[in-house]
mmCIF file of N, CA and C in Angstrom:
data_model
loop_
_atom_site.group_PDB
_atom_site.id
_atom_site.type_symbol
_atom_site.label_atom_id
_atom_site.label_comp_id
_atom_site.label_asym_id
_atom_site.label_seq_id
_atom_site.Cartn_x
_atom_site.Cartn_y
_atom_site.Cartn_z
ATOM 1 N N UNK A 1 -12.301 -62.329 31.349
ATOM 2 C CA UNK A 1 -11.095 -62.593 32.119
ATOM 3 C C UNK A 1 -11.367 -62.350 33.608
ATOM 4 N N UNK A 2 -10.950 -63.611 34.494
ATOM 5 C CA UNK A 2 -11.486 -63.593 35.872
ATOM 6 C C UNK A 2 -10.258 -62.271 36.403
ATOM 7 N N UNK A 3 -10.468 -61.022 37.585
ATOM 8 C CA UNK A 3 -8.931 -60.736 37.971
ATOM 9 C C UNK A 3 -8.864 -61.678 39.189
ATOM 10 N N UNK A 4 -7.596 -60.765 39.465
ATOM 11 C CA UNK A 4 -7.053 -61.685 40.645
ATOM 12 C C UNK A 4 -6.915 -60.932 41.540
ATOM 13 N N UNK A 5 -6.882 -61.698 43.199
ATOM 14 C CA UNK A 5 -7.177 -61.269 44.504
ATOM 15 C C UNK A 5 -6.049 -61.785 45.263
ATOM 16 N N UNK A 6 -5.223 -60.796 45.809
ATOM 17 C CA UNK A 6 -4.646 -61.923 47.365
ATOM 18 C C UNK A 6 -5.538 -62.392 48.139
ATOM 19 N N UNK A 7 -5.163 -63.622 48.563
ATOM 20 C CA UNK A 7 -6.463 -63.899 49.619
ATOM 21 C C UNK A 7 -5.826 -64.716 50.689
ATOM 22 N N UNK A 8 -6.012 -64.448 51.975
ATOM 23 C CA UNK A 8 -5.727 -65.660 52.537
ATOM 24 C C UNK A 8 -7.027 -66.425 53.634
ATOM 25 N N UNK A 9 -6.592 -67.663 53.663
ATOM 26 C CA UNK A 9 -7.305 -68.768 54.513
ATOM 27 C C UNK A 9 -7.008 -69.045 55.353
ATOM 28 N N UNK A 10 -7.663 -68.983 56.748
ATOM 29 C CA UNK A 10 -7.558 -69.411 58.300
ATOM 30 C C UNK A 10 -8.130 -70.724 58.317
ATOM 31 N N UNK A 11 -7.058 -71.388 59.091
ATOM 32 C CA UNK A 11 -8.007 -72.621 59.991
ATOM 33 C C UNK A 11 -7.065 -72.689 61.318
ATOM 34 N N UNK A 12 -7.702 -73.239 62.349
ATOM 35 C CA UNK A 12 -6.999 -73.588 63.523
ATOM 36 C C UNK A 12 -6.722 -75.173 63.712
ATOM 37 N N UNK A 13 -5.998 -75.159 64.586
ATOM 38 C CA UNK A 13 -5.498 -76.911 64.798
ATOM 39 C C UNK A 13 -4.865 -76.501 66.301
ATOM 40 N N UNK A 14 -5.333 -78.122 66.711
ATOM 41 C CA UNK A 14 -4.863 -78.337 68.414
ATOM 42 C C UNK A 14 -3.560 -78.733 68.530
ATOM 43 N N UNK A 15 -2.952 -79.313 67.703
ATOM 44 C CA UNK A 15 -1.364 -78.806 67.715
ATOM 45 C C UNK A 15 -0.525 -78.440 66.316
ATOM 46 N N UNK A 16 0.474 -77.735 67.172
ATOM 47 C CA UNK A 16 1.512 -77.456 65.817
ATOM 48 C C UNK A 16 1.468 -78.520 64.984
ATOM 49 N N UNK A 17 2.279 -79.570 64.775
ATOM 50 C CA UNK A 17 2.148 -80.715 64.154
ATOM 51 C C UNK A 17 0.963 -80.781 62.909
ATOM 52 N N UNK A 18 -0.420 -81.221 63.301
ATOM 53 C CA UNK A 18 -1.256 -80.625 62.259
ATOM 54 C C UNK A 18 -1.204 -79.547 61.666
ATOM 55 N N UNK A 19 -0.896 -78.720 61.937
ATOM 56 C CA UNK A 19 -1.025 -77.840 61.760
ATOM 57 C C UNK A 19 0.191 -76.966 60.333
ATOM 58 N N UNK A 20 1.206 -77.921 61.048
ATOM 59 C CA UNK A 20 2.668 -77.770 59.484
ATOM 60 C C UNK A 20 2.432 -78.842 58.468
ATOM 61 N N UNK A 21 1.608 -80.178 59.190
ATOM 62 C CA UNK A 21 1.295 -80.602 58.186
ATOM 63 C C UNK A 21 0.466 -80.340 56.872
ATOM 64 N N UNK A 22 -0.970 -79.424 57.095
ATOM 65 C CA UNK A 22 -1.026 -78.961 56.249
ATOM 66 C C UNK A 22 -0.651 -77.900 55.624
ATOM 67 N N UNK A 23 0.187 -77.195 56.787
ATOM 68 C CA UNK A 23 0.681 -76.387 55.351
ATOM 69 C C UNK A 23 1.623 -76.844 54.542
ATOM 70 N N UNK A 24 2.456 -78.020 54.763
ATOM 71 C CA UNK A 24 3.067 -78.954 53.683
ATOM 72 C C UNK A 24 2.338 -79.064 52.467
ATOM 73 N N UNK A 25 0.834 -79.546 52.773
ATOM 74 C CA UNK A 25 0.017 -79.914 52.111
ATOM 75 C C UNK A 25 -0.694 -78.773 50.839
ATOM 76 N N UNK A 26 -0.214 -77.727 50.913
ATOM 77 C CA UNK A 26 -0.693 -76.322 50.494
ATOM 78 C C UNK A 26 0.730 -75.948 49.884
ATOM 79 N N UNK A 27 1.458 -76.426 49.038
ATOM 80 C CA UNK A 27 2.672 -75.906 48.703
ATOM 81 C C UNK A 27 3.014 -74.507 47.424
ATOM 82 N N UNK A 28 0.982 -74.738 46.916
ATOM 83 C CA UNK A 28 1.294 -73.494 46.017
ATOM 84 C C UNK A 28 0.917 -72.083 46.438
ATOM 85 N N UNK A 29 0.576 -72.295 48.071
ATOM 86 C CA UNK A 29 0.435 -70.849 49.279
ATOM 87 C C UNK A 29 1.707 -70.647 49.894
ATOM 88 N N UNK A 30 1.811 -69.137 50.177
ATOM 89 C CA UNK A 30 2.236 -68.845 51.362
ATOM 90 C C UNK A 30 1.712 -69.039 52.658
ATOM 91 N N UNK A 31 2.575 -69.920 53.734
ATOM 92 C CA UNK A 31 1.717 -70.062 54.567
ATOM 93 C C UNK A 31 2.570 -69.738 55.668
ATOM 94 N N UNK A 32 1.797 -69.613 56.937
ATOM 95 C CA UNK A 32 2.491 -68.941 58.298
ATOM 96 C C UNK A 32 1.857 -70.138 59.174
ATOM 97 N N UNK A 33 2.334 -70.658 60.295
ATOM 98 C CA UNK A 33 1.638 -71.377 61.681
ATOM 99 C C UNK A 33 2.377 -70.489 62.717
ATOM 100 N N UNK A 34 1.733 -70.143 64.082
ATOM 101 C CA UNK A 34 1.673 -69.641 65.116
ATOM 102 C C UNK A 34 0.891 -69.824 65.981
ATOM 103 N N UNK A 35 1.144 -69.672 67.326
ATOM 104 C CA UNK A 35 0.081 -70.130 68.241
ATOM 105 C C UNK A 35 -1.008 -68.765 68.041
ATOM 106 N N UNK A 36 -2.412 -69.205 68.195
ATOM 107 C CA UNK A 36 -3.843 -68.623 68.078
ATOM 108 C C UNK A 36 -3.487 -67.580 69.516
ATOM 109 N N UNK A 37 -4.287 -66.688 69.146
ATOM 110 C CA UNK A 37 -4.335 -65.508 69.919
ATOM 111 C C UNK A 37 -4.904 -66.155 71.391
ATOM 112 N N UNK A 38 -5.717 -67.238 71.602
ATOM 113 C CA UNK A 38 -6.238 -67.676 72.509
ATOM 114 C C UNK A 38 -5.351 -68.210 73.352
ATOM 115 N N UNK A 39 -4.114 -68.999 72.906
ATOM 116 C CA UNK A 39 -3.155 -69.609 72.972
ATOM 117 C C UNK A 39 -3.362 -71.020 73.033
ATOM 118 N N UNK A 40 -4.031 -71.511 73.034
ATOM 119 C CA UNK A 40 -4.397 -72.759 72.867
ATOM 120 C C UNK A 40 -4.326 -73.529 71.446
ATOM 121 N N UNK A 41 -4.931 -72.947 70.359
ATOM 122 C CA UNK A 41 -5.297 -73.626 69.388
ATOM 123 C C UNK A 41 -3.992 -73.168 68.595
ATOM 124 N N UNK A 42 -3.359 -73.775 67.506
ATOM 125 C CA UNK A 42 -2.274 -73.547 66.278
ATOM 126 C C UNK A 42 -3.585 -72.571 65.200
ATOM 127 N N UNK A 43 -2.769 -71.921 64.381
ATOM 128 C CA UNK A 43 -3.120 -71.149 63.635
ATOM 129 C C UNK A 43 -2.251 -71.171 62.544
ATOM 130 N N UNK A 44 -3.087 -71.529 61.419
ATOM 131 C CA UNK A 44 -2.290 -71.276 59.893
ATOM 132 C C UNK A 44 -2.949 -70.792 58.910
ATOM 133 N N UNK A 45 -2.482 -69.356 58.007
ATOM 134 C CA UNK A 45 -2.709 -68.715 57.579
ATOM 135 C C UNK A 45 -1.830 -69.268 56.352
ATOM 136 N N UNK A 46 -3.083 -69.119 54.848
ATOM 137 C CA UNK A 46 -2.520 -69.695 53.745
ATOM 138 C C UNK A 46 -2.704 -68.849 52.554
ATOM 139 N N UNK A 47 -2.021 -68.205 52.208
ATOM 140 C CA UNK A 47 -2.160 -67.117 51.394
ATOM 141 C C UNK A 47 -2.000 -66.750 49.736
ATOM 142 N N UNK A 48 -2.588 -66.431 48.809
ATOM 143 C CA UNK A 48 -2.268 -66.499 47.213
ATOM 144 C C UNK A 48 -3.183 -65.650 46.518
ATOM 145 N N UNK A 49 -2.450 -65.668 45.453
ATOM 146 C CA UNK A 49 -3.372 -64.786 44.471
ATOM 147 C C UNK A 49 -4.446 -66.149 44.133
ATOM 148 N N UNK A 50 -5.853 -65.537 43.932
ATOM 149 C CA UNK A 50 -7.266 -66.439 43.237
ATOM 150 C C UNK A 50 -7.826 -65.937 42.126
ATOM 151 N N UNK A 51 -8.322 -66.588 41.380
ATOM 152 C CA UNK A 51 -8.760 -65.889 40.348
ATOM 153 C C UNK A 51 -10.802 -65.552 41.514
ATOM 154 N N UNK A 52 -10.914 -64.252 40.924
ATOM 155 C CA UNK A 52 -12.231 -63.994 41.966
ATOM 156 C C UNK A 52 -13.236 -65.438 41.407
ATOM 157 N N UNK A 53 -13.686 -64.908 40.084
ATOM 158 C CA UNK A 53 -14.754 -66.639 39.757
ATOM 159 C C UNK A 53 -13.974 -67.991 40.624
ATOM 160 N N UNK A 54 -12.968 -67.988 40.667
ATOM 161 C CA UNK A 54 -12.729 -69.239 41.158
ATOM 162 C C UNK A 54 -12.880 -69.151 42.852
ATOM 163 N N UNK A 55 -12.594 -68.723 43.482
ATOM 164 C CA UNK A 55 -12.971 -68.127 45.085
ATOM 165 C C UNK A 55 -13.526 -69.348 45.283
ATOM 166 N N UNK A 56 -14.990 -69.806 45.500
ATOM 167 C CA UNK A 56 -15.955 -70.933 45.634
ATOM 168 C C UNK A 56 -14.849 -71.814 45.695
ATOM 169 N N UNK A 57 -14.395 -72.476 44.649
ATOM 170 C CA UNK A 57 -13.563 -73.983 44.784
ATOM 171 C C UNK A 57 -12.544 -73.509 45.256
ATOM 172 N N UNK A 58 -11.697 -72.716 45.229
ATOM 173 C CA UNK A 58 -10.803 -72.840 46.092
ATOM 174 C C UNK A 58 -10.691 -73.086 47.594
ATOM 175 N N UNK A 59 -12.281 -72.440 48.106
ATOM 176 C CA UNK A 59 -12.349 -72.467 49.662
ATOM 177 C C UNK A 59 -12.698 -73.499 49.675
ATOM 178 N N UNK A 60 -13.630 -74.561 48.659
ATOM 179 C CA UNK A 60 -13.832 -75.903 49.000
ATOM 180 C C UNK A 60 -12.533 -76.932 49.261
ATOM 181 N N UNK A 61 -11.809 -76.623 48.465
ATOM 182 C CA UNK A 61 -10.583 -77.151 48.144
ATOM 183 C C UNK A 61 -9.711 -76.957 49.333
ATOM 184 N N UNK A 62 -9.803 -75.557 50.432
ATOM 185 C CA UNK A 62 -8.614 -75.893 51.206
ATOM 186 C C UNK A 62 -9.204 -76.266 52.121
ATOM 187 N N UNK A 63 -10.807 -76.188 52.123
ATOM 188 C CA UNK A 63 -11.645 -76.353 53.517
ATOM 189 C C UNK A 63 -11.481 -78.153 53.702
ATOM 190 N N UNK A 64 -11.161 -78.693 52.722
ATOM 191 C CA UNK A 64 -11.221 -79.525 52.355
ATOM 192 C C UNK A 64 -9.673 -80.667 53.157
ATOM 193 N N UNK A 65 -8.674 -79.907 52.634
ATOM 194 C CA UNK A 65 -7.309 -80.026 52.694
ATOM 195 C C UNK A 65 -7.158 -80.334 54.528
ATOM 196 N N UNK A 66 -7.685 -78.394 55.004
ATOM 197 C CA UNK A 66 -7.669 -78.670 56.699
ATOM 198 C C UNK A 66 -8.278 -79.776 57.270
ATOM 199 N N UNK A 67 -9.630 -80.150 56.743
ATOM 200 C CA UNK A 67 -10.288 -80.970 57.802
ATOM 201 C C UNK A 67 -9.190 -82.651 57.608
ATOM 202 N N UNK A 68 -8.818 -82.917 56.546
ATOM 203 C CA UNK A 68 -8.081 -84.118 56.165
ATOM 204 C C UNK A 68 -7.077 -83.826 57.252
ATOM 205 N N UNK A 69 -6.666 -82.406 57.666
ATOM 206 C CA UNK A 69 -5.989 -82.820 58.861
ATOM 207 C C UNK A 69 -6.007 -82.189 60.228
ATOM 208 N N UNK A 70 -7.565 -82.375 60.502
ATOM 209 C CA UNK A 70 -7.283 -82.379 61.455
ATOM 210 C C UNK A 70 -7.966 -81.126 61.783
ATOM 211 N N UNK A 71 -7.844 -80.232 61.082
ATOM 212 C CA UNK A 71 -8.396 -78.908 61.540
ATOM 213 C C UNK A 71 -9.720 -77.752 61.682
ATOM 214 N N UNK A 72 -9.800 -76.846 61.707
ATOM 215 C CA UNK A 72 -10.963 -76.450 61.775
ATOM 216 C C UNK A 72 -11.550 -75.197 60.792
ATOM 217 N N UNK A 73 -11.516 -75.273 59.587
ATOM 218 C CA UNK A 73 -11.590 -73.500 58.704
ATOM 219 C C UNK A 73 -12.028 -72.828 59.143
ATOM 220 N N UNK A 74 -11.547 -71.755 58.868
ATOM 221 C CA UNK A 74 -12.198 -71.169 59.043
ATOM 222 C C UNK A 74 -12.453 -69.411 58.610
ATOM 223 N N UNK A 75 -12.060 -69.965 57.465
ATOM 224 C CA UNK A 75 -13.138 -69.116 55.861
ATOM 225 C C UNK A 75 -11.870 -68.020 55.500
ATOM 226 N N UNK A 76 -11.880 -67.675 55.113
ATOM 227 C CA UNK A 76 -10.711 -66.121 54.625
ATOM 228 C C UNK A 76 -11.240 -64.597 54.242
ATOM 229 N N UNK A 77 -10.226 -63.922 53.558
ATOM 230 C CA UNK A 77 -10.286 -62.838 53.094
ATOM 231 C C UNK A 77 -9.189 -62.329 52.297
ATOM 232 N N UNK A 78 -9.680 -61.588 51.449
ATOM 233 C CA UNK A 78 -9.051 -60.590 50.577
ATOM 234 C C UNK A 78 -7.718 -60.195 51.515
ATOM 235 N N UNK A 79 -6.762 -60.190 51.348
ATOM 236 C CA UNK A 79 -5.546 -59.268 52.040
ATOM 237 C C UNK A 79 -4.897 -58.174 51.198
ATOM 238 N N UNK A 80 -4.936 -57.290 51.448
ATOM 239 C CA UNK A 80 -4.296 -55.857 51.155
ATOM 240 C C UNK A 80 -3.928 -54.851 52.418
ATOM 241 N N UNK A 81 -3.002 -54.445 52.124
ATOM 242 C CA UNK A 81 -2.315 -53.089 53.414
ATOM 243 C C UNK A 81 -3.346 -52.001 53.216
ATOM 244 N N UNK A 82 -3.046 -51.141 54.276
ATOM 245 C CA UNK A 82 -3.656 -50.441 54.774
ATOM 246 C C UNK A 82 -3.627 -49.231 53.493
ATOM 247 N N UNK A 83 -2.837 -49.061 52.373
ATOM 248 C CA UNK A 83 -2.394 -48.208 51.816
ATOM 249 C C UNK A 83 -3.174 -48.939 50.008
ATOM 250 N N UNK A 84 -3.401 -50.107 50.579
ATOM 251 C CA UNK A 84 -4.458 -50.595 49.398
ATOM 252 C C UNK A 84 -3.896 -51.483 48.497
ATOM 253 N N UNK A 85 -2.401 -51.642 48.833
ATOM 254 C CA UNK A 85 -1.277 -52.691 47.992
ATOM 255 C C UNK A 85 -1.491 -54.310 48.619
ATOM 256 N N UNK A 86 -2.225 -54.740 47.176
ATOM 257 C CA UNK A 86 -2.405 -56.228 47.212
ATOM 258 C C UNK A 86 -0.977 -57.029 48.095
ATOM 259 N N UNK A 87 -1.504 -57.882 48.775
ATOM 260 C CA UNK A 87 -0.236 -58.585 49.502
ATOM 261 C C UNK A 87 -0.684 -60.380 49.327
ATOM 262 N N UNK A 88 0.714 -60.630 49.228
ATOM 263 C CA UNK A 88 0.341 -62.669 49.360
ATOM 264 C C UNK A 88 1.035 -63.114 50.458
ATOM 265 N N UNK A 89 1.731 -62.436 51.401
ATOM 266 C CA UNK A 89 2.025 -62.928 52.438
ATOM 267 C C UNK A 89 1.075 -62.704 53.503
ATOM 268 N N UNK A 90 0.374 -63.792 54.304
ATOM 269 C CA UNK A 90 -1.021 -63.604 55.033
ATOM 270 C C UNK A 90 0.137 -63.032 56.273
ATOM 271 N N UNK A 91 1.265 -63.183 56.581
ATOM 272 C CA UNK A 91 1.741 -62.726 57.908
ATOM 273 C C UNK A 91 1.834 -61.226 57.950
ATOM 274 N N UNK A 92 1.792 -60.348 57.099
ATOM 275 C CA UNK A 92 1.775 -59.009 56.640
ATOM 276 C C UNK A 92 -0.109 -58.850 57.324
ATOM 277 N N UNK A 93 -0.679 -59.868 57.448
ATOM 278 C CA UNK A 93 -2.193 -58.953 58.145
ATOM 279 C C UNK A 93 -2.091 -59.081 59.253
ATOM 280 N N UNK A 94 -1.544 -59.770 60.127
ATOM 281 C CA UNK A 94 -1.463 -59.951 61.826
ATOM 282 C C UNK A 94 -0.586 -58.794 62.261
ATOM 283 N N UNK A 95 -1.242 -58.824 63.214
ATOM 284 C CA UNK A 95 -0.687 -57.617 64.169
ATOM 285 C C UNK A 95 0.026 -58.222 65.158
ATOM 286 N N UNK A 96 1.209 -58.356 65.632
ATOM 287 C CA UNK A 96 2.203 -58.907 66.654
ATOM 288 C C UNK A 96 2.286 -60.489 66.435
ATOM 289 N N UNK A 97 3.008 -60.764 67.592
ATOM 290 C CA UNK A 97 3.077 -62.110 67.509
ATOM 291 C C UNK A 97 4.570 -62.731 66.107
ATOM 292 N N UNK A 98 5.598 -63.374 67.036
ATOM 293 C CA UNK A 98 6.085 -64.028 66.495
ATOM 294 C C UNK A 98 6.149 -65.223 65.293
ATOM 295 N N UNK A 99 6.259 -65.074 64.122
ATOM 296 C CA UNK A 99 5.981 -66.509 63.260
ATOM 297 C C UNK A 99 6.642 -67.093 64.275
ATOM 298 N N UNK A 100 5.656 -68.688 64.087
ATOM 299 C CA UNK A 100 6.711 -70.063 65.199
ATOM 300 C C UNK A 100 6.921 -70.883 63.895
#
């Protein structure tokens, strides 16, 4: 039996627009868009439980999803709080910054 991981996936995009589009495109994640810390680039964070064996295709699968629009992956991680409680909302790992 594979367990399971929150995980979420970064990619950036040069505008909002791409950027909600795929997370349209991702409807079985939680997902967040906000402007990139740089301020330039959109940022969307896509978040879910994975089974760990499956990890590999899934990152193919969304790496996959972003570039169809437009964007740039850019790879993920495990998300859990500081206190060690699995989380699926990727906006729970950023530090400041308004969801847009």
């Amino acid at each position: 039996m594979n367990s399971m991981i929150p995980y979420t996936h970064w990619a950036y995009f040069s505008d909002e627009t791409g950027a909600r589009r795929c997370a349209q495109a991702l409807p079985d994640f939680v997902t967040r868009v906000r402007k990139a810390a740089d301020g330039h680039e959109w940022l969307l964070l896509a978040g879910r439980d994975v089974a760990v064996g499956r990890l590999p295709e899934r990152h193919r699968q969304v790496e996959g999803i972003v570039t169809q629009h437009g964007g740039e992956y850019d790879g993920g991680e495990a998300t859990y709080l500081g206190s060690g409680r699995p989380i699926a909302d990727p906006m729970l790992i950023q530090d400041g910054g308004d969801d847009v």
